PDB file of C-alpha atoms in Angstrom:
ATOM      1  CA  UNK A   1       0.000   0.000   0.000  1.00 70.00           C
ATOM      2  CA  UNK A   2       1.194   3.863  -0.382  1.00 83.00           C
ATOM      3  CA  UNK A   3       2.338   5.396   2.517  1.00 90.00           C
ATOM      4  CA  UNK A   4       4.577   8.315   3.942  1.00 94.00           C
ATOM      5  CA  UNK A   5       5.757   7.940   7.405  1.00 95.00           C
ATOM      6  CA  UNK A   6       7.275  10.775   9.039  1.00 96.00           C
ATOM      7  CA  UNK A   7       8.902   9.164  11.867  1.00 96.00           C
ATOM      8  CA  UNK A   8       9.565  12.681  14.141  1.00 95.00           C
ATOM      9  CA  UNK A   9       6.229  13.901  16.083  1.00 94.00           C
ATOM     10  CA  UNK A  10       7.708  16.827  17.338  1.00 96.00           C
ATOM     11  CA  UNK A  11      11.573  18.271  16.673  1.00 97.00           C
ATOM     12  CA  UNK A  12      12.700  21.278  18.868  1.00 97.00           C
ATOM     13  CA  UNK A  13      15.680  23.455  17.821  1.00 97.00           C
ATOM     14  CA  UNK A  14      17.377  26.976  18.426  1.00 97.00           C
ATOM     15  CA  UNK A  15      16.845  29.816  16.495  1.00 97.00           C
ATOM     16  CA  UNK A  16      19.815  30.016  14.145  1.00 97.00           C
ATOM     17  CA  UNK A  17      20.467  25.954  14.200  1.00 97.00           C
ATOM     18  CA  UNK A  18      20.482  23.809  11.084  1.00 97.00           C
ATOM     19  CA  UNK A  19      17.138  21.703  10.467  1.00 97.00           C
ATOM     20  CA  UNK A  20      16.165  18.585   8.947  1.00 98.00           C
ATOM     21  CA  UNK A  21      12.713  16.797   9.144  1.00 98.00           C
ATOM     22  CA  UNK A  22      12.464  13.174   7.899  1.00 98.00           C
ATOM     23  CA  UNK A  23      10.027  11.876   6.144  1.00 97.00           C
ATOM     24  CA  UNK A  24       9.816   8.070   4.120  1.00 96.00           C
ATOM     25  CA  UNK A  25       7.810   6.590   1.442  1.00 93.00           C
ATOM     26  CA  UNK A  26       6.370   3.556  -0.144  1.00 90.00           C
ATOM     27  CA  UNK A  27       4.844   3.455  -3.438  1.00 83.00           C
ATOM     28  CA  UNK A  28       5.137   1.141  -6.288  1.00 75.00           C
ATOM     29  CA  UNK A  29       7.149   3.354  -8.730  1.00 76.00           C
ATOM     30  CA  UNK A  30       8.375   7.133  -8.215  1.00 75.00           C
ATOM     31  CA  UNK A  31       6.092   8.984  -6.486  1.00 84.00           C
ATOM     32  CA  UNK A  32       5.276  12.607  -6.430  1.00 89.00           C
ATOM     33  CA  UNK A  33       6.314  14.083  -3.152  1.00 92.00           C
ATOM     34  CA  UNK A  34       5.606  17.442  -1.486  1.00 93.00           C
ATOM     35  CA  UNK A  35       5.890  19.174   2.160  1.00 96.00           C
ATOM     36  CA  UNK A  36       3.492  21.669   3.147  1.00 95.00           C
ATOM     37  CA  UNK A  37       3.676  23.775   5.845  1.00 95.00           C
ATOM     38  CA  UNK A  38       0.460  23.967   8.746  1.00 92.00           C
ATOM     39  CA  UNK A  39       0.736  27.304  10.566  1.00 88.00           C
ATOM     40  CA  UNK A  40      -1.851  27.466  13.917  1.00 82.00           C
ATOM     41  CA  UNK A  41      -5.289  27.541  12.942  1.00 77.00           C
ATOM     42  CA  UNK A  42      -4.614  28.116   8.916  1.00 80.00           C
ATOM     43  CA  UNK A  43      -4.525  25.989   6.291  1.00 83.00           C
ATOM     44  CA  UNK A  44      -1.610  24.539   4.305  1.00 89.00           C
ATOM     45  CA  UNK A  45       0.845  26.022   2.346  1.00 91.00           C
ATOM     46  CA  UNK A  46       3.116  24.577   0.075  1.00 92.00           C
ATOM     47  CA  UNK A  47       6.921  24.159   0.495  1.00 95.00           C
ATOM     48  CA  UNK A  48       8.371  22.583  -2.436  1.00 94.00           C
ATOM     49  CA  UNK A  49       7.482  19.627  -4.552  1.00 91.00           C
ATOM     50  CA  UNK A  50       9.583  16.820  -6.575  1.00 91.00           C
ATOM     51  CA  UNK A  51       8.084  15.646  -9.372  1.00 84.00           C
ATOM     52  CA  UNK A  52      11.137  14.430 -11.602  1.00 80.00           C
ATOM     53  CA  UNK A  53      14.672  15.437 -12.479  1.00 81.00           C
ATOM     54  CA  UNK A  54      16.886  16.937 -10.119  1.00 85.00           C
ATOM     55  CA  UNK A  55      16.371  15.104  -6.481  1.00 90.00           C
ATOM     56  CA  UNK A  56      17.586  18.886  -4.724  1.00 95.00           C
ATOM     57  CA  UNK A  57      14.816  20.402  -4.616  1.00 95.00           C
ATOM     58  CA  UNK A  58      14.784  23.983  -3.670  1.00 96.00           C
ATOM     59  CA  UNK A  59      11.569  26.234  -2.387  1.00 96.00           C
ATOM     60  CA  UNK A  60      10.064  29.195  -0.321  1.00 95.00           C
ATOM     61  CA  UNK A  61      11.596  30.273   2.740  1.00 94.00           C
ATOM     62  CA  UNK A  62      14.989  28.679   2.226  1.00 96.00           C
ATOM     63  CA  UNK A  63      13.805  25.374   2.566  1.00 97.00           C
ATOM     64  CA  UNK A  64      15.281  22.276   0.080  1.00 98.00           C
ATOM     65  CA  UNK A  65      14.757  19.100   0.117  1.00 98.00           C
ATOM     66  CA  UNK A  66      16.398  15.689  -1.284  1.00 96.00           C
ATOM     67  CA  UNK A  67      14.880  13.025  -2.897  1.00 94.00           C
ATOM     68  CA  UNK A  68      17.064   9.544  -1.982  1.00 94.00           C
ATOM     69  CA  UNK A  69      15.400   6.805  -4.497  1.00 91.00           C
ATOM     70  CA  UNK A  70      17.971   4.246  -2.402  1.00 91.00           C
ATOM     71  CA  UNK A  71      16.382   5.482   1.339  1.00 93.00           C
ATOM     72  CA  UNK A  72      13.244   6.022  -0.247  1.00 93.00           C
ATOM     73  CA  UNK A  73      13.680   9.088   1.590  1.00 95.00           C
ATOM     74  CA  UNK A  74      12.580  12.626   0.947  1.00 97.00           C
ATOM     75  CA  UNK A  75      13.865  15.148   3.799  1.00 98.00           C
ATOM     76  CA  UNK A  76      13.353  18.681   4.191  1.00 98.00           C
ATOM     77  CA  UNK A  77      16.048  20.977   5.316  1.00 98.00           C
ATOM     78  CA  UNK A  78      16.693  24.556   6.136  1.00 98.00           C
ATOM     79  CA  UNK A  79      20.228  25.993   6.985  1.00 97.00           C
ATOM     80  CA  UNK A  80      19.387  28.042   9.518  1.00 97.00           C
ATOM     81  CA  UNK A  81      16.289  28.453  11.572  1.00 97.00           C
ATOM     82  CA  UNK A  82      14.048  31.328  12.093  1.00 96.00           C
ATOM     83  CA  UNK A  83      11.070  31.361  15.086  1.00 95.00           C
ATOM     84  CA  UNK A  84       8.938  32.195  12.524  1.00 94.00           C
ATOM     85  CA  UNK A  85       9.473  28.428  11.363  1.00 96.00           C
ATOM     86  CA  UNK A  86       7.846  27.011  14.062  1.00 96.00           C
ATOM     87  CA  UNK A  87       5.124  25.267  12.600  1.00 96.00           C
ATOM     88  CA  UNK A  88       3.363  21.795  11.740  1.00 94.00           C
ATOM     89  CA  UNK A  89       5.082  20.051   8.785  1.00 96.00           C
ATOM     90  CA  UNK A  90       3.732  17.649   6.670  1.00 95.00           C
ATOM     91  CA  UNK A  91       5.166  15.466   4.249  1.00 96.00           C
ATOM     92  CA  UNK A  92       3.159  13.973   1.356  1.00 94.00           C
ATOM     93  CA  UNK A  93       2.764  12.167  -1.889  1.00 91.00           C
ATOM     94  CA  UNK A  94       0.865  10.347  -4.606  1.00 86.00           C
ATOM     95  CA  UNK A  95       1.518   7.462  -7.300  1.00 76.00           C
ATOM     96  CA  UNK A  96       3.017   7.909  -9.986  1.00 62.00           C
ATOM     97  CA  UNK A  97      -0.130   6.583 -11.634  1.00 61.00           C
ATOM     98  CA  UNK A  98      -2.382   8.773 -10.116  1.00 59.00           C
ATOM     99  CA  UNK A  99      -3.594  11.337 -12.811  1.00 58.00           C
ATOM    100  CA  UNK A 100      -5.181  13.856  -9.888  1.00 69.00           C
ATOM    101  CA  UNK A 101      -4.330  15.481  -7.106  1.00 71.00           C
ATOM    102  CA  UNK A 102      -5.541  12.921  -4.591  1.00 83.00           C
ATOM    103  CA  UNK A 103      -2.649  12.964  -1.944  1.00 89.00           C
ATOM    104  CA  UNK A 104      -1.521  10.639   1.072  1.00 91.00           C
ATOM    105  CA  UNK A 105       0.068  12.537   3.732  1.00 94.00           C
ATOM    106  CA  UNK A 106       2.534  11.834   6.726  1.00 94.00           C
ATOM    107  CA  UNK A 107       1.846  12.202  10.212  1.00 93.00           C
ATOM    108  CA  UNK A 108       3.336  15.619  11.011  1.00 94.00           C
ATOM    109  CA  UNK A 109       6.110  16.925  12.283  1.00 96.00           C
ATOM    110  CA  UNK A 110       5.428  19.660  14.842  1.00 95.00           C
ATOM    111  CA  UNK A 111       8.502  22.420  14.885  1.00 97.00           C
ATOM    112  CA  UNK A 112       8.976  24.302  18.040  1.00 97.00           C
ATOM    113  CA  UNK A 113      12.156  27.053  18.256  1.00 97.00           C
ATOM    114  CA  UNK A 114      13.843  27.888  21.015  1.00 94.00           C
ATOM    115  CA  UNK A 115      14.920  31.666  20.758  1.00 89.00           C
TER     116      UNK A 115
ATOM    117  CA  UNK B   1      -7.498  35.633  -8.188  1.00 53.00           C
ATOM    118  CA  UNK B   2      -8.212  34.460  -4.366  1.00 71.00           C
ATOM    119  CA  UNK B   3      -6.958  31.650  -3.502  1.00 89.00           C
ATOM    120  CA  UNK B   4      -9.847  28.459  -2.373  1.00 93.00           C
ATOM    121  CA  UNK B   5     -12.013  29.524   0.139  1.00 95.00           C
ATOM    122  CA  UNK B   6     -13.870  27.867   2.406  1.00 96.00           C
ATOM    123  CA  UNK B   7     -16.604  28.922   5.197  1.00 96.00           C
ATOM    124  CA  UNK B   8     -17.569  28.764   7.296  1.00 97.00           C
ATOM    125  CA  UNK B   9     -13.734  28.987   9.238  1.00 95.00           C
ATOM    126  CA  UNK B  10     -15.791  27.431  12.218  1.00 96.00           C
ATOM    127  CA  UNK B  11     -18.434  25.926  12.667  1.00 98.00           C
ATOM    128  CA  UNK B  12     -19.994  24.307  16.250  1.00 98.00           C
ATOM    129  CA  UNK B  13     -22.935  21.697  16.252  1.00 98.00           C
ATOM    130  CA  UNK B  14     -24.610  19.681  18.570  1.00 98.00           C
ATOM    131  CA  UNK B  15     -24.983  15.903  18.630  1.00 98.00           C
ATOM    132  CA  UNK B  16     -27.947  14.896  15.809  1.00 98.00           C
ATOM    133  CA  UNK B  17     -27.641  18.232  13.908  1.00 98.00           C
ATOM    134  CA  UNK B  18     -25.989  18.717  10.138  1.00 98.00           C
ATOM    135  CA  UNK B  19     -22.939  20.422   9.253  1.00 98.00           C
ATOM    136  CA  UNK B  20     -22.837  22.333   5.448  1.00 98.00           C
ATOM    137  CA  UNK B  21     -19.447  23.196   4.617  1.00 98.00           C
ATOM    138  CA  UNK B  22     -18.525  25.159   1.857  1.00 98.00           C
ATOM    139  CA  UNK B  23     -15.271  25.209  -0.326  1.00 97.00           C
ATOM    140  CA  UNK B  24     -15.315  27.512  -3.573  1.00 97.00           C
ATOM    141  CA  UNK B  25     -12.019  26.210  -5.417  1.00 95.00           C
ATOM    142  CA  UNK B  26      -9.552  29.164  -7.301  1.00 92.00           C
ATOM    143  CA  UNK B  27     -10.676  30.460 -10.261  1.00 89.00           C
ATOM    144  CA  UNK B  28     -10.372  28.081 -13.106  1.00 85.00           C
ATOM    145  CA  UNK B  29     -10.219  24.994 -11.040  1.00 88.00           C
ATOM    146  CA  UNK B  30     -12.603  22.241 -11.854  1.00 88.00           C
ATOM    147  CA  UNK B  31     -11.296  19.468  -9.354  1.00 90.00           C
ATOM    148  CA  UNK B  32     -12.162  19.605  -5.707  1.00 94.00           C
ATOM    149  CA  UNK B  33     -10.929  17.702  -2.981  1.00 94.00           C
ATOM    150  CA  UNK B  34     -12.017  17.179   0.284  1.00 97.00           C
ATOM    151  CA  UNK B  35      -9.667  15.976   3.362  1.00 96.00           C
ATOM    152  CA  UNK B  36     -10.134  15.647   7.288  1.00 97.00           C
ATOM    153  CA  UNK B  37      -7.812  16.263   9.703  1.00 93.00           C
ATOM    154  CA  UNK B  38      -8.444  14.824  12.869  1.00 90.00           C
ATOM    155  CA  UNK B  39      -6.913  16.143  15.924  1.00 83.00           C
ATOM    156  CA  UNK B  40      -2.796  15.098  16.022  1.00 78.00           C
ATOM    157  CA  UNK B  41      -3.285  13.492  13.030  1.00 81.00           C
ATOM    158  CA  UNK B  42      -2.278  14.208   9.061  1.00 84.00           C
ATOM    159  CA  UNK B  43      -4.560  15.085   6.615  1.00 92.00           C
ATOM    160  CA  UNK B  44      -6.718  12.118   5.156  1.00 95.00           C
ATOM    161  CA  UNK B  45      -8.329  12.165   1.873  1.00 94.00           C
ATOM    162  CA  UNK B  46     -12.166  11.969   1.628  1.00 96.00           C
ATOM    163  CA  UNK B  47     -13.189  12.457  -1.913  1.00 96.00           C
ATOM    164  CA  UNK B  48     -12.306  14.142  -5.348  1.00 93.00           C
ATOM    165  CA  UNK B  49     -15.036  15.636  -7.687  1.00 94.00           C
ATOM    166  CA  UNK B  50     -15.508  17.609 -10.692  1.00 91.00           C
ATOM    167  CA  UNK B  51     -18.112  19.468 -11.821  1.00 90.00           C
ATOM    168  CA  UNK B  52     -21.162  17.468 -11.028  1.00 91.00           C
ATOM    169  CA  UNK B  53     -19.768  14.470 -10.914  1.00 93.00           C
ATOM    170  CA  UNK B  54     -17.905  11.925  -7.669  1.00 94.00           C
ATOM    171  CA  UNK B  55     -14.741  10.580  -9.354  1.00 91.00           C
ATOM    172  CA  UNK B  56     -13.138   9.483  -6.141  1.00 92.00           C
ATOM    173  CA  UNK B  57     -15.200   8.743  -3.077  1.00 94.00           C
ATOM    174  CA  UNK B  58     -13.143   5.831  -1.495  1.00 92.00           C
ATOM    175  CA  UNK B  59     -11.957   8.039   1.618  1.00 94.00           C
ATOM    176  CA  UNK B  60     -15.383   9.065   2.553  1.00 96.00           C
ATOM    177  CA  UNK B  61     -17.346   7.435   5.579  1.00 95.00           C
ATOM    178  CA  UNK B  62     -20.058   4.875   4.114  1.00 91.00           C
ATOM    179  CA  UNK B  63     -22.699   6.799   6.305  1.00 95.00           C
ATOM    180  CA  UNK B  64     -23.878  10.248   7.075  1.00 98.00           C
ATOM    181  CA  UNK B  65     -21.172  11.516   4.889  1.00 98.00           C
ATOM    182  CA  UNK B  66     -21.947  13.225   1.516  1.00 97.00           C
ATOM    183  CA  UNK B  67     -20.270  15.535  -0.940  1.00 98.00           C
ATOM    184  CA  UNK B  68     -21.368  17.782  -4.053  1.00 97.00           C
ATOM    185  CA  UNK B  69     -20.163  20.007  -6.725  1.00 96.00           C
ATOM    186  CA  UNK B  70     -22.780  21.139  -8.769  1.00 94.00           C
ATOM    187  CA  UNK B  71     -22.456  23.224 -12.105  1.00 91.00           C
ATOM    188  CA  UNK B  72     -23.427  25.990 -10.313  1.00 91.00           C
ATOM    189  CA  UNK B  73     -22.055  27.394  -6.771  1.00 93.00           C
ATOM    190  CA  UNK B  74     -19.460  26.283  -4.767  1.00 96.00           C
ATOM    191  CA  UNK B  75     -18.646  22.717  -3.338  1.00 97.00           C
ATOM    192  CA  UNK B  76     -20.761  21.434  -0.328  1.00 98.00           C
ATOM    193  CA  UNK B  77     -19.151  18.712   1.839  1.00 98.00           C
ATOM    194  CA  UNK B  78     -22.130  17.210   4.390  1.00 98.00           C
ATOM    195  CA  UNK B  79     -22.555  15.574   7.466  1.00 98.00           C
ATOM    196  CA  UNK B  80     -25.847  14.404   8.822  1.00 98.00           C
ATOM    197  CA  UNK B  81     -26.529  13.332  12.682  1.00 98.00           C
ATOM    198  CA  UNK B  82     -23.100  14.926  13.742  1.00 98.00           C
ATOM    199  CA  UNK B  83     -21.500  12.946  16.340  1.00 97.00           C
ATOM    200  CA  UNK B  84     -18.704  13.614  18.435  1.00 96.00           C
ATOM    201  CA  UNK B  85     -15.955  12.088  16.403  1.00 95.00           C
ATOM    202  CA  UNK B  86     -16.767  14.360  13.214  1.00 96.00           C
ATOM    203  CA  UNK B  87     -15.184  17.080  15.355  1.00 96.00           C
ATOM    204  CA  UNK B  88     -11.772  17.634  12.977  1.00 96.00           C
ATOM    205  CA  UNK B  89     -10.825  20.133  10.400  1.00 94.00           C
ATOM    206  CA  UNK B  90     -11.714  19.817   7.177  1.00 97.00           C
ATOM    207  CA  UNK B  91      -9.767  20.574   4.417  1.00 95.00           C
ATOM    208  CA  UNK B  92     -10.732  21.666   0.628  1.00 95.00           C
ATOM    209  CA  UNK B  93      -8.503  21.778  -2.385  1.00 93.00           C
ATOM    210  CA  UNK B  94      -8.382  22.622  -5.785  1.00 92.00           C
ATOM    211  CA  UNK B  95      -6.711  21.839  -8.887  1.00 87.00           C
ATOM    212  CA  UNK B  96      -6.898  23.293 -12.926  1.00 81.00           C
ATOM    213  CA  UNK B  97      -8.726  21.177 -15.262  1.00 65.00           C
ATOM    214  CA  UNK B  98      -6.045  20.627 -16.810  1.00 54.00           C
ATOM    215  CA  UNK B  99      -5.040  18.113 -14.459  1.00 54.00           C
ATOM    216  CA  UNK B 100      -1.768  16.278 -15.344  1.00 60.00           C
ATOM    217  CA  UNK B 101       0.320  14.270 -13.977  1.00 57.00           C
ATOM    218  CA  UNK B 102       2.584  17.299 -12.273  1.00 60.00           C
ATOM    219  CA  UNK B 103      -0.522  19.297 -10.968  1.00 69.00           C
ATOM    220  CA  UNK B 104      -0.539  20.210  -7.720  1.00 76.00           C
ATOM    221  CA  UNK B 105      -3.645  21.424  -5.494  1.00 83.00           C
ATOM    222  CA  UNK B 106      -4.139  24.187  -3.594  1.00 88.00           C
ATOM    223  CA  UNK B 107      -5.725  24.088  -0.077  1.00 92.00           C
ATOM    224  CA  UNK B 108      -7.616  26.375   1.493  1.00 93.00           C
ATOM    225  CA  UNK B 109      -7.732  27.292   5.041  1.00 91.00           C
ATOM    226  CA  UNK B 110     -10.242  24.884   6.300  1.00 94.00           C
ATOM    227  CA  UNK B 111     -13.302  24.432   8.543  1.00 96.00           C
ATOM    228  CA  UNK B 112     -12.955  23.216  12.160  1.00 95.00           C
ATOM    229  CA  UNK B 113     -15.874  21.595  13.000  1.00 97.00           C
ATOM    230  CA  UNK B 114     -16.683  21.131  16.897  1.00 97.00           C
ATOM    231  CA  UNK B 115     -19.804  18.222  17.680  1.00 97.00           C
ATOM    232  CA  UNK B 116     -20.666  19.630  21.186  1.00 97.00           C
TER     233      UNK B 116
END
């Protein structure tokens, strides 16, 4: 079955520190993966996506992330922390046989910074 | 062009009552898709329609649970006899009609229902 798994619930750093947030899949063939971001109360808002090509993927508010085919992996990352990061995350993804946008998403990941 | 909208942003019912929520996609967008978010949990997909028509309705709860999106109007996700456990956010999201294989969807800010 298709799944994402984001194995962190909750991931506290300092302001300033490096970041990464995990997050795994399982699909039959190369998926299409994407991480939103969940402020309080709102709605989502989209990071970055990886549809093909290059696996470094870069998007808004300095965030990339890395598609690993081998780990079946695809982490987010961010340099250097700002509070204004701390968020939900969520990881997601469909088939690569799925012609809509019908997606299955991770867990979350919830960010808390430490000033 | 706004962005999806749904409303209302909150919405409180009591045990037996319905809950109408409403989810007008962007401008241009002919697929809707509805999710639920219970709480401390990710987002899990309900159902996918077009204009009048269910394409995808394998996420949705076999009871009580129904979903439109007429030609007219905006999309209307209900929920008869409201019990406790509907209480979640629910999320709406759009995508062009020309959906391809690279299309992403668009959420909007969703509609946290409380079943008091």
């Amino acid at each position: 079955a298709q799944s994402v798994t984001q194995p962190d619930i909750h991931i506290t750093v300092s302001e300033g520190a490096s970041l990464e947030l995990r997050c795994n899949y399982s699909y039959g063939a190369t998926p299409y993966l994407f991480w939103y971001v969940q402020s309080p109360g709102q709605g989502l808002q989209l990071l970055l996506k990886y549809f093909s090509g290059d696996t470094l993927v870069q998007g808004i508010k300095g965030f990339e992330a890395e598609f690993k085919r081998s780990q079946s992996s695809f982490n987010l990352r961010k340099p250097s922390v700002h509070w204004s990061d701390a968020a939900e995350y969520f990881c997601a993804g469909k088939g690569g046989g799925t012609s809509y946008g019908k997606l299955t998403f991770g867990q979350g990941t919830i960010l808390t910074v430490h000033p | 062009n706004a962005g999806v909208m749904q409303n209302p942003r909150h919405l409180v019912r009591r045990r037996g009552q319905e809950a109408r929520l409403r989810c007008s996609p962007m401008k241009g967008h002919s697929h809707v898709y509805w999710y639920r978010q219970l709480p401390e949990e990710g987002l899990k997909f309900m159902v996918y329609l077009q204009k009048e028509n269910i394409i995808d309705e394998s996420g949705m709860p076999k009871e009580r649970f129904s979903a439109e999106f007429p030609k007219e109007g905006p999309s209307i996700l209900r929920i008869q006899q409201v019990v406790r456990g509907d209480s979640a956010a629910y999320f709406c999201a759009s995508s062009p009609s020309n959906t391809g294989m690279n299309t992403e969807a668009f959420f909007g800010q969703g509609t946290r229902l409380t079943v008091v």
